[in-house]
């Protein structure tokens, strides 16, 4: 430690202890009393920082100058040493020595990269979601990070939207379960433990409903859809104690979310009693200008702040305009104090007033990044996230003793893409590619030939003659096809959802050789799979699986692990069907009906190619008819649903048993079915297990025409099976109607 740093720390320790003596009880209130208006507003501002080889650089773009000691938090800083440097600057150079909060997008891992959130949702495993968030938090906090902008809990029913990859898919119930698990995972034991990280649920709300699937585009949907589909995962995150909420970039029915008082203050603060931080998205307050609702620049700050946004990320309209708005009484000082209090309390909760460097510990950083335990967890998560979509004549698993296997497709060696579009500080060099995984799995005598053929962003097929030759001499071809990581994610909306570039043509060539082709798909969204893909006998959906991609893919390909993932989002047959989701409404002319005048298409089936909840195994499972604890229940009763599930195949396997509910007759139209429970069971060959679910009023409830959560008397159908199309059902009746005092049909975890 150099002399300067020693002196600085001594000075800081003295000033903090003087401050604490003066306040005794509450350093937050004491600070608030001492702060000037400008100092308060600094706490509501967040600056971007980039970590470069020569140290942290303020990423201030075109904006007016700001420095580390004039903001309350920083986006993008990490590293024990780097965050310590920045913190030192903030606490020694600012008048009141207030420590910074360091925020980072820790989305699906920090240095060890886990499967992208859409992939992980395919594991339908809240314990796994908890453990990967915990591991990410352990790594990030060891590297100085206090706060993540995750989980993203946007419901997404439009695979054209590139950010489908960041969430848990189309369903509010599964989404709520994942949201809750992630928040708990980021928190761990809570702030007494310095691996506890603040979490942010984003993007509030309907970002995923952007019209046309075009990123940032407006959404326009009913209050019912908002409340029943888009809000529940946020509500679950709030119930789990999430620390922050980030509004979305887009508008909802004419009001940009960053100025949406009815949602930010009305729903979040007043209805749900959320008392954490509302932090803007990047530059989004300034962007209110572009939405066309701002006459003078100061209005951006006024509208966002009075709507409820506490912290401004990147742009600096708060620092520029809030002081004069307060002085002109257009913004109340009490509201500013409330927002500042929330920021200071978050710092206090993390113990930063007692020790601003609590998270910046080099020894801890050395010990905790990319550990063997985290790698093992990444492999487990990746194995569980893979979905087997097709396996004609049990082509998979492949024997490890193959004489010769041809691996085709540049994605097979694209380490960068394994990490997905939000790789944290993960390094491609640390990632196992599909080719590496295959090579390390097969017998020493097996010849593995690799020819890239084409890349997702190329229209060319290279070396076709060699590919044909190699395919003919191989026993099996493994074609690794799909998207590269930069074809999914923010601002990566697409209109053609087939295999990009020349991959379909390459696949045709491979199939023409007559050799069995196993397709390993890598992608961040449900692709629209062509007729060519349909001709391949085996299809494995592997998404972007993170640091252990290759090992996990090989574990499944060669049968060390039996696949168990199930789709968290519908795969449409063509782009024209979008949006397509399992929880649709029946209409007066249901699409399954015979004849012309039903709700279907004249040029395409209306059904999914692969439905929500679908996924195969190397074994088979059978379901007995569900047994209900009663045929008639009162609205205050619970109902137990039991179903016997049997492994009817030759291998042990995990089955994700899904329960769906339909309110057969209600005062408002209901979806044909809604997920209300899921359980993963492990079954040995021939083994039968009874799987139980308990349902209660929260599960039966709907929002009536006055938005009251209520259970309505009448008949319900319950479906239990392997995916959202199961017909395995039973019926019961609720005998009375009742308005609920609690949350209602919120897709609670
Ligand atoms: C923009 C993204 O929309 C948001 O999800 C992210 O947290 C911020 N940038 C900060 O990187």
GROMACS .gro file of C-alpha atoms and ligand atoms in nm, residues 75 105 149 163 166 202-203 207 246 249 281-282 313 422 490, ligand 1:
model
   26
   75UNK     CA    1  -2.195   0.150  -1.394
  105UNK     CA    2  -2.472  -0.622  -1.564
  149UNK     CA    3  -2.899  -0.514  -1.323
  163UNK     CA    4  -3.380  -0.976  -2.592
  166UNK     CA    5  -3.228  -1.250  -2.150
  202UNK     CA    6  -3.598  -0.513  -1.532
  203UNK     CA    7  -3.738  -0.379  -1.762
  207UNK     CA    8  -4.050  -0.412  -2.292
  246UNK     CA    9  -3.538  -0.056  -1.394
  249UNK     CA   10  -3.690   0.201  -2.275
  281UNK     CA   11  -3.205   0.252  -1.814
  282UNK     CA   12  -2.902   0.384  -2.000
  313UNK     CA   13  -2.813   0.622  -1.546
  422UNK     CA   14  -2.411  -1.071  -2.201
  490UNK     CA   15  -3.019  -0.593  -2.727
  750LIG     C1   16  -2.921  -0.107  -2.141
  750LIG     C2   17  -3.001  -0.229  -2.112
  750LIG     O1   18  -3.133  -0.212  -2.160
  750LIG     C3   19  -3.010  -0.266  -1.965
  750LIG     O2   20  -3.068  -0.393  -1.954
  750LIG     C4   21  -2.875  -0.262  -1.900
  750LIG     O3   22  -2.886  -0.298  -1.764
  750LIG     C5   23  -2.819  -0.122  -1.917
  750LIG     N1   24  -2.804  -0.093  -2.058
  750LIG     C6   25  -2.684  -0.105  -1.847
  750LIG     O4   26  -2.586  -0.174  -1.914
   0.00000   0.00000   0.00000
